[in-house]
Amino acid sequence: MRFDIITLFPELFAPFLACGVTRRAYASGQVQVHLWNPRDHAEGNYRRVDDRPFGGGPGMVMMAEPLARCLAAIRADRAEAEGARAPLVLFSPMGRRLDHAAVQGWSAGAGAVLLCGRYEGVDQRFIDAHVDVQISLGDFVLSGGEIAAMALLDAVARLQPGVLHDEDSHQLDSFNPALDGLLDCPHYTRPEQWQGLGVPAPLLSGHHAQIERWRRDQRLLVTARHRPDLLEAARARGQITRADEELLARSQGLL
């Protein structure tokens, strides 16, 4: 899996790629990351990559030509066969919001070229000619696409075999189909008592079925409280059982 990142600030990625559990994916080459600065493909003494917007207005716009040259260099370096080009992804407010299903899709693929926009944005002509996918992290604006690129890389890397200590641990993440798309349950660790607060009794029982029922109940209650849309989606898929519904009704004082 290979990700090529077009960024004006490649230095931002150095600590990200060397820290945390996902560094294993980058160090081993499971997820290859190549950084490309469009300034290296710009003309003139100043290597200019941006200019004022036509029609006036604040800020600057990333120019199409340096980006096109940078992308051509990436395509050549990847030695892509015709018809097998990696998609070019632009992080943009108009993109589809990144979710678990999308991350799973990217984690099973061969990678992509990630364009990190800056300033007021990217010349629309380059977008129309070259961008295949637009992705958003949510309804807010960042100073650039680098943080969004890191989010995608981290989410994809942790799903690769051998990256996490327990290869099955991501199956218990929030939003995972293994949990019917619900939020994860609360977690506790030592000490058993902390500032007068204890650990729920089922977790200390050693009774596996009782523990799993408690965790299922907590996932349902937490999701109903914080993300009822996820609960409704699971209900529409037929994943909420009669016992689940009875628990939810009791929690609302309906039983």
PDB file of C-alpha atoms in Angstrom:
ATOM      1  CA  MET A   1       0.000   0.000   0.000  1.00  0.00           C
ATOM      2  CA  ARG A   2       1.431   3.342  -1.045  1.00  0.00           C
ATOM      3  CA  PHE A   3       0.288   6.875  -0.303  1.00  0.00           C
ATOM      4  CA  ASP A   4       1.864   9.823  -2.090  1.00  0.00           C
ATOM      5  CA  ILE A   5       1.182  13.115  -0.310  1.00  0.00           C
ATOM      6  CA  ILE A   6       1.306  16.457  -2.088  1.00  0.00           C
ATOM      7  CA  THR A   7       1.991  19.053   0.599  1.00  0.00           C
ATOM      8  CA  LEU A   8       3.675  22.419   0.981  1.00  0.00           C
ATOM      9  CA  PHE A   9       4.709  21.346   4.487  1.00  0.00           C
ATOM     10  CA  PRO A  10       6.251  17.861   4.308  1.00  0.00           C
ATOM     11  CA  GLU A  11       8.082  18.514   7.584  1.00  0.00           C
ATOM     12  CA  LEU A  12       4.768  18.190   9.424  1.00  0.00           C
ATOM     13  CA  PHE A  13       4.712  14.459   8.681  1.00  0.00           C
ATOM     14  CA  ALA A  14       8.119  13.511  10.126  1.00  0.00           C
ATOM     15  CA  PRO A  15       7.053  13.132  13.793  1.00  0.00           C
ATOM     16  CA  PHE A  16       3.705  11.631  12.795  1.00  0.00           C
ATOM     17  CA  LEU A  17       5.367   8.823  10.846  1.00  0.00           C
ATOM     18  CA  ALA A  18       7.842   8.049  13.660  1.00  0.00           C
ATOM     19  CA  CYS A  19       5.539   7.976  16.700  1.00  0.00           C
ATOM     20  CA  GLY A  20       2.803   5.793  18.102  1.00  0.00           C
ATOM     21  CA  VAL A  21       1.730   2.253  17.365  1.00  0.00           C
ATOM     22  CA  THR A  22       1.071   2.947  13.689  1.00  0.00           C
ATOM     23  CA  ARG A  23       4.751   3.707  13.108  1.00  0.00           C
ATOM     24  CA  ARG A  24       5.151  -0.051  12.646  1.00  0.00           C
ATOM     25  CA  ALA A  25       3.131   0.126   9.461  1.00  0.00           C
ATOM     26  CA  TYR A  26       5.388   2.834   8.035  1.00  0.00           C
ATOM     27  CA  ALA A  27       8.671   1.364   9.311  1.00  0.00           C
ATOM     28  CA  SER A  28       7.873  -2.075   7.909  1.00  0.00           C
ATOM     29  CA  GLY A  29       6.761  -0.714   4.560  1.00  0.00           C
ATOM     30  CA  GLN A  30       3.244  -2.126   4.909  1.00  0.00           C
ATOM     31  CA  VAL A  31       2.080   1.425   4.329  1.00  0.00           C
ATOM     32  CA  GLN A  32       4.563   3.365   2.218  1.00  0.00           C
ATOM     33  CA  VAL A  33       4.384   7.156   2.471  1.00  0.00           C
ATOM     34  CA  HIS A  34       6.086   9.408  -0.084  1.00  0.00           C
ATOM     35  CA  LEU A  35       6.080  13.178   0.418  1.00  0.00           C
ATOM     36  CA  TRP A  36       6.034  15.590  -2.519  1.00  0.00           C
ATOM     37  CA  ASN A  37       6.353  19.369  -2.333  1.00  0.00           C
ATOM     38  CA  PRO A  38       4.802  21.183  -5.315  1.00  0.00           C
ATOM     39  CA  ARG A  39       7.378  23.964  -4.859  1.00  0.00           C
ATOM     40  CA  ASP A  40       9.917  21.533  -6.295  1.00  0.00           C
ATOM     41  CA  HIS A  41       7.901  21.603  -9.510  1.00  0.00           C
ATOM     42  CA  ALA A  42       7.274  25.355  -9.699  1.00  0.00           C
ATOM     43  CA  GLU A  43       9.088  27.813 -11.949  1.00  0.00           C
ATOM     44  CA  GLY A  44      11.076  30.944 -11.163  1.00  0.00           C
ATOM     45  CA  ASN A  45      13.486  31.914  -8.430  1.00  0.00           C
ATOM     46  CA  TYR A  46      10.712  32.015  -5.852  1.00  0.00           C
ATOM     47  CA  ARG A  47       9.165  28.653  -6.795  1.00  0.00           C
ATOM     48  CA  ARG A  48       5.743  30.234  -6.640  1.00  0.00           C
ATOM     49  CA  VAL A  49       2.795  27.890  -6.096  1.00  0.00           C
ATOM     50  CA  ASP A  50      -0.011  30.362  -5.372  1.00  0.00           C
ATOM     51  CA  ASP A  51      -1.477  33.578  -6.765  1.00  0.00           C
ATOM     52  CA  ARG A  52      -4.322  36.028  -6.191  1.00  0.00           C
ATOM     53  CA  PRO A  53      -7.839  34.836  -7.109  1.00  0.00           C
ATOM     54  CA  PHE A  54      -9.484  36.158 -10.253  1.00  0.00           C
ATOM     55  CA  GLY A  55     -12.440  38.337  -9.328  1.00  0.00           C
ATOM     56  CA  GLY A  56     -10.703  39.591  -6.214  1.00  0.00           C
ATOM     57  CA  GLY A  57     -11.248  38.577  -2.629  1.00  0.00           C
ATOM     58  CA  PRO A  58      -9.043  37.584   0.298  1.00  0.00           C
ATOM     59  CA  GLY A  59      -6.308  34.999   0.332  1.00  0.00           C
ATOM     60  CA  MET A  60      -4.428  33.135  -2.357  1.00  0.00           C
ATOM     61  CA  VAL A  61      -5.189  30.127  -4.564  1.00  0.00           C
ATOM     62  CA  MET A  62      -2.889  27.175  -5.283  1.00  0.00           C
ATOM     63  CA  MET A  63      -1.872  27.275  -8.957  1.00  0.00           C
ATOM     64  CA  ALA A  64      -2.750  24.435 -11.311  1.00  0.00           C
ATOM     65  CA  GLU A  65       0.564  24.095 -13.168  1.00  0.00           C
ATOM     66  CA  PRO A  66       2.912  23.254 -10.246  1.00  0.00           C
ATOM     67  CA  LEU A  67       0.355  20.736  -8.996  1.00  0.00           C
ATOM     68  CA  ALA A  68       0.032  19.164 -12.435  1.00  0.00           C
ATOM     69  CA  ARG A  69       3.802  18.797 -12.736  1.00  0.00           C
ATOM     70  CA  CYS A  70       4.034  17.341  -9.248  1.00  0.00           C
ATOM     71  CA  LEU A  71       1.273  14.858 -10.015  1.00  0.00           C
ATOM     72  CA  ALA A  72       2.986  13.850 -13.271  1.00  0.00           C
ATOM     73  CA  ALA A  73       6.189  13.159 -11.338  1.00  0.00           C
ATOM     74  CA  ILE A  74       4.260  11.000  -8.892  1.00  0.00           C
ATOM     75  CA  ARG A  75       2.608   9.031 -11.680  1.00  0.00           C
ATOM     76  CA  ALA A  76       5.990   8.438 -13.271  1.00  0.00           C
ATOM     77  CA  ASP A  77       7.562   7.375  -9.960  1.00  0.00           C
ATOM     78  CA  ARG A  78       4.728   4.948  -9.286  1.00  0.00           C
ATOM     79  CA  ALA A  79       5.188   3.537 -12.810  1.00  0.00           C
ATOM     80  CA  GLU A  80       1.453   3.040 -13.027  1.00  0.00           C
ATOM     81  CA  ALA A  81      -0.007   0.975 -15.819  1.00  0.00           C
ATOM     82  CA  GLU A  82      -2.626   2.638 -17.984  1.00  0.00           C
ATOM     83  CA  GLY A  83      -6.035   2.222 -16.371  1.00  0.00           C
ATOM     84  CA  ALA A  84      -4.544   1.322 -12.971  1.00  0.00           C
ATOM     85  CA  ARG A  85      -3.815   4.787 -11.635  1.00  0.00           C
ATOM     86  CA  ALA A  86      -4.121   5.455  -7.918  1.00  0.00           C
ATOM     87  CA  PRO A  87      -6.982   7.862  -7.197  1.00  0.00           C
ATOM     88  CA  LEU A  88      -6.138  11.488  -6.442  1.00  0.00           C
ATOM     89  CA  VAL A  89      -7.839  12.560  -3.221  1.00  0.00           C
ATOM     90  CA  LEU A  90      -8.473  16.180  -2.268  1.00  0.00           C
ATOM     91  CA  PHE A  91      -9.416  17.037   1.314  1.00  0.00           C
ATOM     92  CA  SER A  92     -12.248  19.509   0.941  1.00  0.00           C
ATOM     93  CA  PRO A  93     -15.358  20.737   2.825  1.00  0.00           C
ATOM     94  CA  MET A  94     -17.518  19.529  -0.066  1.00  0.00           C
ATOM     95  CA  GLY A  95     -16.200  15.977   0.149  1.00  0.00           C
ATOM     96  CA  ARG A  96     -17.943  12.970   1.607  1.00  0.00           C
ATOM     97  CA  ARG A  97     -17.413  12.772   5.346  1.00  0.00           C
ATOM     98  CA  LEU A  98     -14.854  10.137   6.284  1.00  0.00           C
ATOM     99  CA  ASP A  99     -16.374   7.243   8.242  1.00  0.00           C
ATOM    100  CA  HIS A 100     -15.470   3.720   9.308  1.00  0.00           C
ATOM    101  CA  ALA A 101     -16.813   2.088   6.150  1.00  0.00           C
ATOM    102  CA  ALA A 102     -14.720   4.404   3.970  1.00  0.00           C
ATOM    103  CA  VAL A 103     -11.605   3.741   6.071  1.00  0.00           C
ATOM    104  CA  GLN A 104     -12.137  -0.006   5.695  1.00  0.00           C
ATOM    105  CA  GLY A 105     -12.365   0.470   1.952  1.00  0.00           C
ATOM    106  CA  TRP A 106      -9.109   2.424   1.808  1.00  0.00           C
ATOM    107  CA  SER A 107      -7.396  -0.099   4.114  1.00  0.00           C
ATOM    108  CA  ALA A 108      -8.117  -2.896   1.657  1.00  0.00           C
ATOM    109  CA  GLY A 109      -6.846  -0.960  -1.353  1.00  0.00           C
ATOM    110  CA  ALA A 110      -3.458  -0.167  -2.835  1.00  0.00           C
ATOM    111  CA  GLY A 111      -3.261   3.430  -1.663  1.00  0.00           C
ATOM    112  CA  ALA A 112      -3.821   6.837  -3.227  1.00  0.00           C
ATOM    113  CA  VAL A 113      -2.350  10.233  -3.972  1.00  0.00           C
ATOM    114  CA  LEU A 114      -3.416  12.707  -1.276  1.00  0.00           C
ATOM    115  CA  LEU A 115      -3.554  16.420  -2.098  1.00  0.00           C
ATOM    116  CA  CYS A 116      -3.307  18.716   0.926  1.00  0.00           C
ATOM    117  CA  GLY A 117      -4.790  22.049  -0.089  1.00  0.00           C
ATOM    118  CA  ARG A 118      -3.767  25.360   1.483  1.00  0.00           C
ATOM    119  CA  TYR A 119      -4.768  29.023   1.364  1.00  0.00           C
ATOM    120  CA  GLU A 120      -8.244  29.647  -0.120  1.00  0.00           C
ATOM    121  CA  GLY A 121      -8.110  26.404  -2.054  1.00  0.00           C
ATOM    122  CA  VAL A 122      -6.956  24.861  -5.332  1.00  0.00           C
ATOM    123  CA  ASP A 123      -7.520  26.172  -8.861  1.00  0.00           C
ATOM    124  CA  GLN A 124     -10.781  24.546  -9.935  1.00  0.00           C
ATOM    125  CA  ARG A 125      -9.349  23.631 -13.325  1.00  0.00           C
ATOM    126  CA  PHE A 126      -6.866  21.281 -11.674  1.00  0.00           C
ATOM    127  CA  ILE A 127      -9.648  19.760  -9.574  1.00  0.00           C
ATOM    128  CA  ASP A 128     -11.834  19.198 -12.632  1.00  0.00           C
ATOM    129  CA  ALA A 129      -8.980  17.653 -14.606  1.00  0.00           C
ATOM    130  CA  HIS A 130      -7.354  15.428 -12.005  1.00  0.00           C
ATOM    131  CA  VAL A 131      -9.176  14.959  -8.676  1.00  0.00           C
ATOM    132  CA  ASP A 132     -11.058  11.653  -8.362  1.00  0.00           C
ATOM    133  CA  VAL A 133     -12.321  11.789  -4.773  1.00  0.00           C
ATOM    134  CA  GLN A 134     -12.971  14.549  -2.250  1.00  0.00           C
ATOM    135  CA  ILE A 135     -13.009  13.775   1.479  1.00  0.00           C
ATOM    136  CA  SER A 136     -14.045  15.841   4.502  1.00  0.00           C
ATOM    137  CA  LEU A 137     -13.412  15.222   8.201  1.00  0.00           C
ATOM    138  CA  GLY A 138     -16.502  17.215   9.174  1.00  0.00           C
ATOM    139  CA  ASP A 139     -18.272  20.530   8.922  1.00  0.00           C
ATOM    140  CA  PHE A 140     -15.360  22.758   9.891  1.00  0.00           C
ATOM    141  CA  VAL A 141     -12.358  24.248   8.119  1.00  0.00           C
ATOM    142  CA  LEU A 142      -8.673  23.491   8.745  1.00  0.00           C
ATOM    143  CA  SER A 143      -5.681  25.572   7.713  1.00  0.00           C
ATOM    144  CA  GLY A 144      -4.674  22.833   5.306  1.00  0.00           C
ATOM    145  CA  GLY A 145      -5.242  19.228   4.332  1.00  0.00           C
ATOM    146  CA  GLU A 146      -2.254  17.820   6.221  1.00  0.00           C
ATOM    147  CA  ILE A 147      -4.192  16.998   9.400  1.00  0.00           C
ATOM    148  CA  ALA A 148      -6.903  15.321   7.347  1.00  0.00           C
ATOM    149  CA  ALA A 149      -4.271  13.302   5.481  1.00  0.00           C
ATOM    150  CA  MET A 150      -2.748  12.190   8.782  1.00  0.00           C
ATOM    151  CA  ALA A 151      -6.187  11.156  10.037  1.00  0.00           C
ATOM    152  CA  LEU A 152      -6.757   8.972   6.984  1.00  0.00           C
ATOM    153  CA  LEU A 153      -3.259   7.483   7.174  1.00  0.00           C
ATOM    154  CA  ASP A 154      -3.592   6.676  10.878  1.00  0.00           C
ATOM    155  CA  ALA A 155      -7.033   5.118  10.478  1.00  0.00           C
ATOM    156  CA  VAL A 156      -5.853   2.977   7.550  1.00  0.00           C
ATOM    157  CA  ALA A 157      -2.513   1.985   9.084  1.00  0.00           C
ATOM    158  CA  ARG A 158      -3.988   0.672  12.325  1.00  0.00           C
ATOM    159  CA  LEU A 159      -6.143  -1.782  10.365  1.00  0.00           C
ATOM    160  CA  GLN A 160      -3.136  -3.434   8.713  1.00  0.00           C
ATOM    161  CA  PRO A 161      -2.190  -6.900  10.042  1.00  0.00           C
ATOM    162  CA  GLY A 162       0.417  -6.848  12.792  1.00  0.00           C
ATOM    163  CA  VAL A 163       0.258  -3.117  13.475  1.00  0.00           C
ATOM    164  CA  LEU A 164      -1.768  -3.331  16.685  1.00  0.00           C
ATOM    165  CA  HIS A 165      -0.572  -5.516  19.580  1.00  0.00           C
ATOM    166  CA  ASP A 166      -3.787  -7.541  19.342  1.00  0.00           C
ATOM    167  CA  GLU A 167      -4.775  -7.981  15.716  1.00  0.00           C
ATOM    168  CA  ASP A 168      -8.441  -8.385  16.692  1.00  0.00           C
ATOM    169  CA  SER A 169      -8.616  -5.267  18.883  1.00  0.00           C
ATOM    170  CA  HIS A 170      -9.887  -3.021  16.097  1.00  0.00           C
ATOM    171  CA  GLN A 171     -12.883  -5.349  15.745  1.00  0.00           C
ATOM    172  CA  LEU A 172     -14.135  -3.859  19.018  1.00  0.00           C
ATOM    173  CA  ASP A 173     -13.751  -0.240  17.916  1.00  0.00           C
ATOM    174  CA  SER A 174     -16.717   2.082  17.783  1.00  0.00           C
ATOM    175  CA  PHE A 175     -18.584   1.942  14.438  1.00  0.00           C
ATOM    176  CA  ASN A 176     -17.206  -1.507  13.601  1.00  0.00           C
ATOM    177  CA  PRO A 177     -19.682  -3.932  11.968  1.00  0.00           C
ATOM    178  CA  ALA A 178     -18.640  -6.497  14.593  1.00  0.00           C
ATOM    179  CA  LEU A 179     -20.389  -4.234  17.134  1.00  0.00           C
ATOM    180  CA  ASP A 180     -23.337  -3.637  14.792  1.00  0.00           C
ATOM    181  CA  GLY A 181     -21.988  -0.155  14.132  1.00  0.00           C
ATOM    182  CA  LEU A 182     -22.603   0.980  17.729  1.00  0.00           C
ATOM    183  CA  LEU A 183     -20.307   2.993  19.976  1.00  0.00           C
ATOM    184  CA  ASP A 184     -17.937   1.038  22.183  1.00  0.00           C
ATOM    185  CA  CYS A 185     -18.683   0.410  25.863  1.00  0.00           C
ATOM    186  CA  PRO A 186     -16.878   2.058  28.833  1.00  0.00           C
ATOM    187  CA  HIS A 187     -13.571   0.531  29.934  1.00  0.00           C
ATOM    188  CA  TYR A 188     -11.961   0.174  33.377  1.00  0.00           C
ATOM    189  CA  THR A 189      -8.565  -0.874  34.703  1.00  0.00           C
ATOM    190  CA  ARG A 190      -6.673  -1.064  38.018  1.00  0.00           C
ATOM    191  CA  PRO A 191      -7.086  -0.038  40.790  1.00  0.00           C
ATOM    192  CA  GLU A 192     -10.455  -1.601  41.556  1.00  0.00           C
ATOM    193  CA  GLN A 193     -11.324   1.440  43.713  1.00  0.00           C
ATOM    194  CA  TRP A 194     -10.366   4.978  42.689  1.00  0.00           C
ATOM    195  CA  GLN A 195     -11.455   8.036  44.660  1.00  0.00           C
ATOM    196  CA  GLY A 196     -14.386   6.111  46.069  1.00  0.00           C
ATOM    197  CA  LEU A 197     -15.511   4.872  42.660  1.00  0.00           C
ATOM    198  CA  GLY A 198     -15.605   1.174  41.900  1.00  0.00           C
ATOM    199  CA  VAL A 199     -15.691  -1.023  38.819  1.00  0.00           C
ATOM    200  CA  PRO A 200     -19.066  -2.409  37.649  1.00  0.00           C
ATOM    201  CA  ALA A 201     -19.665  -5.791  39.302  1.00  0.00           C
ATOM    202  CA  PRO A 202     -20.172  -7.794  36.069  1.00  0.00           C
ATOM    203  CA  LEU A 203     -16.611  -7.003  34.974  1.00  0.00           C
ATOM    204  CA  LEU A 204     -15.285  -8.562  38.190  1.00  0.00           C
ATOM    205  CA  SER A 205     -17.517 -11.640  38.047  1.00  0.00           C
ATOM    206  CA  GLY A 206     -15.334 -13.779  35.783  1.00  0.00           C
ATOM    207  CA  HIS A 207     -18.570 -14.874  34.088  1.00  0.00           C
ATOM    208  CA  HIS A 208     -17.910 -14.365  30.376  1.00  0.00           C
ATOM    209  CA  ALA A 209     -21.536 -14.421  29.247  1.00  0.00           C
ATOM    210  CA  GLN A 210     -22.477 -11.912  31.963  1.00  0.00           C
ATOM    211  CA  ILE A 211     -19.549  -9.670  30.975  1.00  0.00           C
ATOM    212  CA  GLU A 212     -20.516  -9.742  27.305  1.00  0.00           C
ATOM    213  CA  ARG A 213     -24.153  -8.957  28.111  1.00  0.00           C
ATOM    214  CA  TRP A 214     -23.041  -5.997  30.243  1.00  0.00           C
ATOM    215  CA  ARG A 215     -20.836  -4.719  27.433  1.00  0.00           C
ATOM    216  CA  ARG A 216     -23.637  -5.103  24.906  1.00  0.00           C
ATOM    217  CA  ASP A 217     -26.033  -3.251  27.216  1.00  0.00           C
ATOM    218  CA  GLN A 218     -23.553  -0.437  27.719  1.00  0.00           C
ATOM    219  CA  ARG A 219     -22.945  -0.088  23.987  1.00  0.00           C
ATOM    220  CA  LEU A 220     -26.665   0.223  23.441  1.00  0.00           C
ATOM    221  CA  LEU A 221     -27.149   2.780  26.220  1.00  0.00           C
ATOM    222  CA  VAL A 222     -24.116   4.878  25.275  1.00  0.00           C
ATOM    223  CA  THR A 223     -25.153   4.899  21.621  1.00  0.00           C
ATOM    224  CA  ALA A 224     -28.757   5.767  22.441  1.00  0.00           C
ATOM    225  CA  ARG A 225     -27.557   8.672  24.588  1.00  0.00           C
ATOM    226  CA  HIS A 226     -24.845  10.092  22.335  1.00  0.00           C
ATOM    227  CA  ARG A 227     -25.482   8.854  18.772  1.00  0.00           C
ATOM    228  CA  PRO A 228     -29.106   7.788  18.382  1.00  0.00           C
ATOM    229  CA  ASP A 229     -28.638   7.905  14.608  1.00  0.00           C
ATOM    230  CA  LEU A 230     -26.278   4.917  14.851  1.00  0.00           C
ATOM    231  CA  LEU A 231     -28.842   3.035  16.925  1.00  0.00           C
ATOM    232  CA  GLU A 232     -31.572   3.719  14.378  1.00  0.00           C
ATOM    233  CA  ALA A 233     -29.309   2.511  11.583  1.00  0.00           C
ATOM    234  CA  ALA A 234     -28.608  -0.732  13.463  1.00  0.00           C
ATOM    235  CA  ARG A 235     -32.329  -1.136  14.115  1.00  0.00           C
ATOM    236  CA  ALA A 236     -33.068  -0.675  10.404  1.00  0.00           C
ATOM    237  CA  ARG A 237     -30.550  -3.427   9.631  1.00  0.00           C
ATOM    238  CA  GLY A 238     -32.349  -5.782  12.023  1.00  0.00           C
ATOM    239  CA  GLN A 239     -29.406  -5.906  14.452  1.00  0.00           C
ATOM    240  CA  ILE A 240     -31.261  -4.833  17.606  1.00  0.00           C
ATOM    241  CA  THR A 241     -32.740  -7.859  19.381  1.00  0.00           C
ATOM    242  CA  ARG A 242     -35.837  -8.087  21.566  1.00  0.00           C
ATOM    243  CA  ALA A 243     -33.598  -8.176  24.653  1.00  0.00           C
ATOM    244  CA  ASP A 244     -31.864  -5.027  23.388  1.00  0.00           C
ATOM    245  CA  GLU A 245     -35.192  -3.263  22.901  1.00  0.00           C
ATOM    246  CA  GLU A 246     -36.358  -4.245  26.384  1.00  0.00           C
ATOM    247  CA  LEU A 247     -33.173  -2.799  27.889  1.00  0.00           C
ATOM    248  CA  LEU A 248     -33.627   0.459  25.985  1.00  0.00           C
ATOM    249  CA  ALA A 249     -37.277   0.691  27.013  1.00  0.00           C
ATOM    250  CA  ARG A 250     -36.368   0.157  30.689  1.00  0.00           C
ATOM    251  CA  SER A 251     -33.683   2.829  30.474  1.00  0.00           C
ATOM    252  CA  GLN A 252     -36.361   5.268  29.287  1.00  0.00           C
ATOM    253  CA  GLY A 253     -38.829   4.221  31.970  1.00  0.00           C
ATOM    254  CA  LEU A 254     -41.150   2.627  29.414  1.00  0.00           C
ATOM    255  CA  LEU A 255     -41.162  -0.780  31.125  1.00  0.00           C
TER     256      LEU A 255
END
